[in-house]
Amino acid sequence: MHARVTISETPVDKVDLAIKLINEEIIPAAKKIPGYKGGYWLGDRASGRGISITLWESEDALKAGEDTAKQIRSDAAKRLGLKIGSIDRYEVLGQS
């Protein structure tokens, strides 16, 4: 299994809209990407900082979903003023 970890920052006045967007649009879109296994969207309402961790069945699945994930991030950035700090990819080495 592999993971994509994205660090972002949303303007504080748009955090509620970001939460709505995550739950109503981003998660349903992610679920349609082949090889998607799940994800977590973490956030600090006071600062607008967020971390998303999406899980993929394989490195190939993660790579194959890159274009779709990029489009999802781009759409969110336009609607929310979202700034992406970093995007990293990892192999999942353990799970409990």
XYZ file of C-alpha atoms in Angstrom:
96
model
C 0.000 0.000 0.000
C 1.145 3.557 -0.716
C 0.119 6.994 0.564
C 0.049 10.531 -0.746
C 0.453 13.152 1.996
C -0.531 16.718 1.158
C 0.109 19.682 3.456
C -2.112 22.680 2.780
C -3.395 25.930 4.191
C -6.881 27.357 3.753
C -7.909 30.887 4.747
C -9.513 30.621 8.204
C -12.736 32.193 6.974
C -13.077 29.379 4.411
C -12.494 26.400 6.742
C -16.206 25.552 7.041
C -16.540 25.651 3.260
C -13.432 23.436 2.994
C -14.987 20.854 5.324
C -18.170 20.832 3.241
C -16.159 20.509 0.026
C -14.075 17.642 1.454
C -17.106 15.641 2.535
C -19.478 16.394 -0.322
C -17.139 16.541 -3.326
C -13.519 15.561 -2.703
C -14.112 12.256 -0.912
C -16.758 11.068 -3.421
C -14.409 11.990 -6.300
C -11.483 10.168 -4.670
C -13.582 7.028 -4.199
C -14.039 6.830 -7.974
C -10.287 6.659 -8.676
C -9.162 3.054 -9.345
C -6.923 1.721 -6.583
C -8.079 4.238 -3.945
C -8.264 2.529 -0.532
C -9.259 5.390 1.790
C -8.112 8.646 3.226
C -7.944 11.055 6.132
C -8.350 14.818 6.024
C -6.983 16.515 9.127
C -7.306 20.176 9.954
C -6.729 22.934 12.467
C -9.691 25.300 12.334
C -7.780 28.088 14.103
C -4.908 28.245 11.597
C -6.473 26.761 8.458
C -3.629 24.252 8.188
C -4.512 20.828 6.894
C -3.052 17.455 6.057
C -4.627 14.923 3.748
C -3.455 11.338 3.647
C -4.829 9.188 0.847
C -4.121 5.476 0.651
C -3.630 3.483 -2.541
C -3.465 -0.258 -3.179
C -0.112 0.044 -4.973
C 2.490 2.504 -6.181
C 1.130 2.050 -9.706
C -2.390 2.972 -8.537
C -1.053 6.059 -6.758
C 0.785 7.158 -9.899
C -2.190 6.403 -12.158
C -4.411 8.653 -10.040
C -2.018 11.622 -10.057
C -3.752 13.587 -12.816
C -7.168 13.244 -11.199
C -5.781 14.155 -7.770
C -4.053 17.194 -9.271
C -7.351 18.352 -10.797
C -9.161 17.897 -7.465
C -6.480 19.996 -5.700
C -6.589 22.648 -8.413
C -10.370 22.971 -8.159
C -10.165 23.266 -4.358
C -7.409 25.873 -4.618
C -9.539 28.033 -6.910
C -12.655 27.789 -4.758
C -11.019 28.146 -1.358
C -7.813 30.078 -1.876
C -6.097 26.858 -0.775
C -2.298 26.894 -0.784
C -0.419 23.612 -1.154
C 2.716 23.441 0.985
C 3.943 20.023 -0.086
C 2.889 16.751 -1.668
C 4.850 13.636 -0.761
C 4.434 9.970 -1.539
C 5.305 7.092 0.784
C 5.137 3.346 1.009
C 3.020 2.267 3.980
C 5.376 0.216 6.143
C 2.995 -0.690 8.959
C -0.640 -0.453 9.978
C -2.634 -1.284 13.098
